[in-house]
Amino acid sequence: MALIVKKFGGTSVGNLAKIRNVANRVIKSYDQGNNVVVILSAMAGVTDGLIKLAKQITDTPQKRELDALMATGEQTTAALLAIILQSMGYKAQSLLGFQAEVRTDCAFGNARIIDIGANRIKTLLENRYIVVVAGFQGSDLEGNITTLGRGGSDTSAVAIAAALKADCCEIYTDVDGVYTADPNICKHARKLEKITFDEMLEMASLGAKVLQIRSVEFAKKYDVPVHVRSSFSEEEGTMVISEENGMERLIVTGVTYKKDEARITMKKVPDQPGIAAKIFTPIAGAGINVDMIIQNTRQGGQTDLTFTVPRDDFKHAMEIGRSVAKEISAEDVIGDDGIAKVSVTGVGMKNHSGVASKMFSTLASENINILLISTSEIRISCIVAEKHVELAVRALHTAFGLDKTE
Ligand code: ASP
Ligand code: MG
């Protein structure tokens, strides 16, 4: 008998028929003798709809109230599943975040879990209840309802699995696992049997949308094996696990891309101590996340400085850039929001050379110009023109031997 946490995403609970399907899957595992905790998202589209409602009233609804509002989506699905399970003759109980003792800080809209006092869940499990927990929500030390950031029920699931020392955390979703590339643009993409936490972390931040990044951080920290799989088939999905678990080390595990980037270049910036701080302090102050930064070599006491920001923040970052440029007597600020990032990720890169050169020559052979490059121990990313990014993904997928063979 195992303790299994099963999380179902928005499309898996999109209507009553789908919630019944969830109930059947849960019961199957329960009837095999397992203890089962279910974490649910809101029905697909509901969270967006609730935010829209609030925004019809004001552009800036108070974050505390927005959390109270958004949390109702998960309250609905959790109660509905409990009702269905009970109507099928099973002992089941739904718990909201605060009832499951999911304690968070008070950063409304993006709260972090501080701890989970899983006593109530444990008692219910001891009495052979199926416990259904509303994902995405918790409460702060004052008892206010908080939410964990969009996609946050993944994090609820992994954190609860960690707190209960569950044997596995299964994330049921509308894709059947983690792929070597987005199957929508790369028809040769393959489903991965296994992937390490580190690779998944990189890939999630590089554009793979399967898991909320924070849930992977949690899984890594507490070593919770995560099984990403489809709600609509019995097939095994992808196991996200620690590296020690005897994995074959692929040099490159996946090719990801991200289209929502923009590039800003400050021309002829004085090459003096303190200048980079002058540029990036106000940008950070505006809450803008800078990704890559490249400074060119000095020419006549001046240098060009290029960086990338999320495309949504492009206009704002350009405004800040222009005003700083005046202050530090930089010559000009130019921007380009038609760029995208393509990355290759793999733990095997740590002790293999030649990955970068292969990536660059592959892009060259497709006549794709590289605008910026950045690397980590297990990843290489290139910024290219947005219109080339899908071709870049396909070419790299083939070049690194990831194409499925059939
Ligand atoms: N319902 C929330 C959202 O749409 C949380 C989740 O689905 O994970 O972001
Ligand atoms: Mg999700």
XYZ file of C-alpha atoms and ligand atoms in Angstrom:
416
model
C 0.000 0.000 0.000
C 1.337 3.349 -1.009
C 0.466 6.950 -0.310
C -0.128 8.679 -3.602
C -0.826 12.342 -4.304
C -2.675 12.901 -7.564
C -3.068 16.365 -9.020
C -5.490 17.080 -11.846
C -5.171 20.255 -13.906
C -7.881 22.550 -15.251
C -8.588 20.669 -18.477
C -8.891 17.413 -16.505
C -11.705 18.880 -14.391
C -13.223 21.079 -17.123
C -16.790 19.807 -16.599
C -18.760 17.278 -14.524
C -18.118 14.431 -16.938
C -14.401 15.045 -16.627
C -14.579 15.251 -12.852
C -16.340 11.867 -12.916
C -13.447 10.562 -14.960
C -11.111 11.870 -12.247
C -13.238 10.119 -9.618
C -12.907 6.830 -11.495
C -9.149 7.125 -11.702
C -8.909 7.989 -8.024
C -11.117 5.079 -6.997
C -9.121 2.646 -9.066
C -5.992 3.489 -7.118
C -7.844 3.583 -3.786
C -9.429 0.164 -4.409
C -5.958 -1.260 -4.955
C -5.341 -0.419 -1.315
C -3.506 2.884 -1.712
C -4.112 5.980 0.340
C -4.993 8.782 -2.030
C -4.841 12.547 -1.701
C -6.203 14.472 -4.676
C -5.225 18.052 -5.456
C -7.375 19.910 -7.945
C -7.105 22.998 -10.116
C -10.091 25.125 -11.026
C -12.011 24.209 -14.184
C -10.081 25.378 -17.247
C -10.685 29.072 -17.886
C -12.333 29.745 -14.523
C -9.394 31.528 -12.898
C -9.039 33.782 -15.965
C -12.772 34.450 -15.891
C -12.690 35.469 -12.231
C -9.785 37.849 -12.833
C -11.692 39.366 -15.757
C -14.722 39.962 -13.565
C -12.645 41.856 -11.027
C -10.996 43.877 -13.793
C -14.400 44.956 -15.062
C -14.680 46.816 -11.777
C -11.173 48.244 -11.582
C -7.793 47.775 -13.246
C -6.191 47.448 -9.855
C -8.297 45.257 -7.592
C -6.787 44.800 -4.140
C -4.583 41.731 -4.217
C -6.046 40.321 -1.025
C -9.542 40.336 -2.491
C -8.332 39.004 -5.825
C -6.903 35.984 -3.990
C -10.150 35.459 -2.105
C -11.904 35.558 -5.471
C -9.510 33.338 -7.429
C -9.459 30.692 -4.701
C -13.150 29.982 -5.303
C -12.313 28.168 -8.552
C -10.521 25.396 -6.684
C -13.084 25.378 -3.889
C -15.729 24.500 -6.469
C -13.906 21.582 -8.084
C -12.730 20.111 -4.766
C -16.265 20.064 -3.355
C -17.708 18.656 -6.588
C -15.227 15.778 -6.633
C -15.946 14.984 -2.977
C -19.681 14.950 -3.732
C -19.167 12.619 -6.686
C -16.957 10.257 -4.668
C -19.503 10.195 -1.847
C -22.329 9.531 -4.299
C -20.352 6.515 -5.510
C -20.262 5.205 -1.952
C -16.749 6.257 -0.966
C -15.594 8.130 2.111
C -14.272 11.447 0.862
C -13.758 14.935 2.210
C -12.686 18.167 0.577
C -10.316 20.584 2.289
C -9.530 24.171 1.391
C -5.950 25.367 1.603
C -6.287 26.691 5.146
C -8.039 23.518 6.310
C -5.169 21.482 4.911
C -2.911 23.850 6.900
C -1.068 25.169 3.845
C 0.599 28.155 5.493
C 2.130 30.779 3.253
C 3.688 34.223 3.456
C 1.420 37.157 2.683
C 2.573 37.867 -0.888
C -0.941 37.838 -2.324
C -1.067 36.467 -5.843
C 2.329 34.841 -5.553
C 2.588 33.524 -2.019
C 5.273 31.075 -0.941
C 4.525 28.051 1.174
C 6.117 28.270 4.626
C 4.970 24.916 5.913
C 2.159 22.418 5.765
C 0.762 20.975 8.965
C -0.657 17.881 7.375
C -2.296 16.529 10.552
C -5.833 16.795 9.376
C -5.015 15.077 6.089
C -3.194 12.312 7.972
C -6.110 11.689 10.311
C -8.508 11.451 7.389
C -6.170 9.039 5.599
C -5.895 6.874 8.708
C -9.663 6.586 8.557
C -9.405 5.574 4.880
C -10.893 8.778 3.525
C -10.043 9.983 0.056
C -8.862 13.516 0.759
C -9.503 16.180 -1.878
C -7.515 19.382 -1.421
C -8.160 22.623 -3.282
C -4.891 23.464 -5.043
C -3.347 26.901 -5.672
C -4.364 28.266 -2.274
C -3.176 28.588 1.287
C -3.507 31.101 4.068
C -1.085 33.495 5.673
C -0.294 33.730 9.375
C -3.229 36.088 9.876
C -5.633 33.700 8.207
C -6.012 35.608 4.939
C -6.533 33.477 1.862
C -3.512 33.530 -0.445
C -2.755 32.022 -3.857
C 0.515 30.565 -5.091
C 0.902 32.149 -8.520
C -0.622 31.010 -11.810
C -0.272 27.284 -12.285
C 0.226 27.019 -8.526
C -1.729 23.848 -7.903
C 1.299 21.908 -9.194
C 3.183 23.400 -6.272
C 0.356 22.586 -3.851
C 0.542 18.977 -4.966
C 4.302 18.600 -4.649
C 4.407 20.443 -1.322
C 1.642 18.294 0.135
C 3.358 15.178 -1.200
C 6.565 16.317 0.515
C 4.781 17.064 3.789
C 3.107 13.642 3.772
C 6.275 11.900 2.568
C 4.144 10.432 -0.182
C 5.568 7.679 -2.347
C 4.811 9.573 -5.530
C 3.220 12.758 -6.763
C 1.325 12.228 -9.994
C 0.518 15.287 -12.073
C -2.337 14.519 -14.462
C -2.578 16.924 -17.335
C -3.674 17.280 -20.960
C -0.299 16.200 -22.332
C 1.000 12.719 -21.739
C 4.418 13.684 -20.450
C 7.467 15.844 -20.982
C 8.677 15.926 -24.566
C 12.078 16.490 -26.122
C 10.499 19.521 -27.845
C 7.048 21.070 -28.235
C 5.204 18.453 -30.332
C 3.096 21.234 -31.841
C 6.040 22.572 -33.772
C 8.335 19.554 -33.929
C 6.580 16.475 -35.199
C 9.566 14.254 -34.403
C 9.464 15.139 -30.689
C 9.573 12.157 -28.339
C 8.124 11.646 -24.893
C 10.864 11.313 -22.282
C 10.686 8.372 -19.904
C 12.715 10.249 -17.276
C 14.127 13.698 -16.752
C 16.129 15.113 -13.826
C 14.864 17.884 -11.561
C 17.618 20.177 -12.834
C 16.770 19.587 -16.461
C 13.082 20.076 -15.763
C 13.842 23.306 -13.903
C 15.837 24.677 -16.810
C 13.282 23.514 -19.344
C 10.358 24.946 -17.367
C 12.028 28.344 -17.176
C 12.977 28.109 -20.850
C 9.447 27.693 -22.078
C 8.304 24.101 -21.449
C 4.900 24.699 -19.879
C 4.187 21.317 -18.288
C 4.947 22.153 -14.641
C 5.045 25.334 -12.598
C 8.742 26.050 -11.965
C 8.225 26.383 -8.237
C 6.773 22.892 -8.010
C 9.966 21.501 -9.515
C 12.067 23.457 -7.011
C 10.023 21.887 -4.246
C 10.294 18.425 -5.722
C 14.057 18.795 -5.971
C 14.454 20.164 -2.465
C 12.440 17.382 -0.844
C 13.272 14.718 -3.412
C 9.657 13.995 -4.341
C 9.442 11.885 -7.498
C 6.934 13.508 -9.849
C 5.104 11.552 -12.523
C 3.719 13.790 -15.283
C 1.013 11.903 -17.179
C -2.236 12.199 -19.084
C -5.658 12.221 -17.427
C -7.124 10.705 -20.530
C -4.982 7.613 -20.983
C -3.493 4.872 -18.837
C -0.088 5.231 -20.443
C 2.964 5.963 -18.334
C 4.121 9.552 -18.638
C 7.475 11.064 -17.675
C 9.187 10.619 -14.315
C 10.898 13.725 -12.958
C 13.519 12.480 -10.515
C 16.881 13.226 -8.968
C 20.000 12.538 -10.950
C 21.289 9.785 -8.683
C 18.497 7.424 -9.625
C 20.728 5.684 -12.129
C 19.852 7.616 -15.231
C 21.333 7.336 -18.600
C 22.831 10.735 -19.190
C 21.728 12.165 -22.458
C 23.934 14.984 -23.636
C 20.907 16.947 -24.740
C 17.516 16.038 -23.283
C 15.355 18.691 -24.830
C 15.093 21.711 -27.099
C 12.880 24.517 -25.841
C 11.901 27.937 -27.098
C 10.365 31.088 -25.756
C 8.848 33.731 -27.938
C 7.945 36.399 -25.450
C 11.309 38.130 -25.240
C 12.667 41.497 -26.312
C 16.149 42.916 -26.704
C 17.422 46.357 -25.755
C 20.803 47.796 -26.708
C 22.362 50.896 -25.200
C 24.908 52.334 -27.572
C 28.165 53.929 -26.565
C 27.773 53.689 -22.842
C 30.704 55.234 -20.922
C 32.924 52.372 -19.742
C 33.226 53.298 -16.061
C 32.600 51.654 -12.698
C 28.992 51.984 -11.548
C 27.390 52.351 -14.961
C 25.803 48.895 -15.094
C 24.372 49.466 -11.635
C 22.879 52.794 -12.840
C 21.167 51.019 -15.713
C 19.909 47.895 -13.979
C 18.898 49.306 -10.592
C 15.874 51.238 -11.915
C 14.931 48.307 -14.151
C 14.948 45.941 -11.190
C 13.090 48.593 -9.196
C 10.295 48.440 -11.769
C 10.036 44.697 -11.147
C 11.406 43.851 -14.602
C 13.299 40.596 -14.837
C 16.408 40.935 -16.982
C 17.518 37.670 -18.537
C 20.682 37.940 -20.643
C 23.205 40.765 -20.470
C 26.086 41.227 -22.878
C 28.670 43.978 -22.774
C 30.914 44.490 -25.771
C 34.600 45.285 -25.691
C 35.620 48.834 -25.075
C 36.263 51.216 -27.919
C 37.406 54.719 -27.151
C 36.178 54.604 -23.562
C 32.727 53.443 -24.573
C 30.951 50.137 -24.945
C 27.619 48.786 -26.197
C 25.446 47.014 -23.664
C 22.656 44.638 -24.678
C 20.110 42.878 -22.497
C 16.832 40.991 -22.803
C 13.560 41.427 -20.922
C 10.119 39.791 -21.143
C 8.226 41.268 -24.093
C 5.415 42.494 -21.818
C 7.932 44.734 -20.077
C 9.606 45.943 -23.279
C 7.974 49.386 -23.485
C 8.544 50.118 -19.852
C 12.170 48.959 -20.000
C 12.746 51.121 -23.109
C 11.415 54.183 -21.270
C 13.675 53.529 -18.313
C 16.596 52.850 -20.663
C 16.084 56.157 -22.485
C 15.975 58.170 -19.320
C 19.088 56.460 -17.891
C 20.857 56.951 -21.240
C 20.398 60.690 -20.941
C 21.698 60.679 -17.401
C 24.868 58.723 -18.215
C 25.357 60.285 -21.676
C 24.946 57.077 -23.643
C 24.502 57.721 -27.355
C 21.294 55.871 -28.119
C 18.881 53.118 -27.054
C 17.511 50.717 -29.618
C 15.092 47.868 -29.094
C 13.773 44.839 -30.903
C 10.741 42.886 -29.719
C 10.746 40.399 -32.588
C 13.182 37.987 -31.009
C 12.944 34.567 -29.404
C 15.154 32.266 -27.401
C 15.998 28.713 -28.358
C 17.778 26.501 -25.822
C 19.233 23.023 -25.559
C 19.320 21.446 -22.093
C 20.945 18.309 -20.738
C 22.823 17.198 -17.618
C 25.272 15.256 -19.770
C 26.595 18.595 -21.022
C 28.486 18.962 -17.755
C 31.155 16.579 -18.982
C 30.880 16.725 -22.720
C 32.455 19.289 -24.978
C 31.275 20.329 -28.405
C 27.634 20.996 -27.586
C 27.952 24.740 -28.162
C 29.836 24.348 -31.421
C 27.276 21.845 -32.661
C 24.460 24.198 -31.763
C 26.071 27.145 -33.537
C 26.958 25.211 -36.666
C 23.444 23.754 -36.850
C 21.936 27.224 -36.731
C 24.492 28.444 -39.274
C 23.625 25.662 -41.685
C 20.008 26.857 -41.598
C 21.188 30.404 -42.198
C 19.875 31.529 -38.810
C 21.713 34.453 -37.310
C 22.551 34.288 -33.587
C 21.936 37.597 -31.824
C 22.947 36.690 -28.264
C 24.248 33.622 -26.466
C 24.075 32.557 -22.826
C 24.954 29.341 -21.028
C 24.635 27.518 -17.727
C 26.261 24.271 -16.693
C 23.518 22.240 -18.353
C 22.081 24.608 -20.981
C 22.962 26.761 -23.979
C 20.555 29.438 -25.188
C 20.654 31.570 -28.327
C 18.529 34.555 -29.170
C 17.406 34.514 -32.802
C 14.812 36.390 -34.866
C 11.360 35.195 -33.825
C 10.526 34.130 -37.354
C 13.380 31.596 -37.284
C 12.763 30.021 -33.917
C 10.562 27.099 -34.943
C 12.965 26.101 -37.686
C 15.787 26.399 -35.143
C 14.011 24.011 -32.753
C 13.493 21.414 -35.483
C 17.042 21.656 -36.782
C 18.562 21.324 -33.288
C 16.238 18.458 -32.423
C 17.530 16.539 -35.422
C 21.157 17.551 -34.936
C 21.250 16.321 -31.345
C 19.758 12.966 -32.286
C 16.439 13.478 -30.524
C 14.118 12.711 -33.442
C 11.946 9.700 -32.850
C 12.707 6.744 -35.029
C 9.735 5.200 -36.786
N -6.301 27.733 -11.295
C -4.994 28.305 -11.152
C -4.529 28.893 -12.467
O -5.259 28.857 -13.435
C -3.994 27.363 -10.596
C -3.711 26.134 -11.425
O -4.466 25.796 -12.313
O -2.697 25.492 -11.178
O -3.469 29.427 -12.544
Mg -0.960 23.866 -14.905
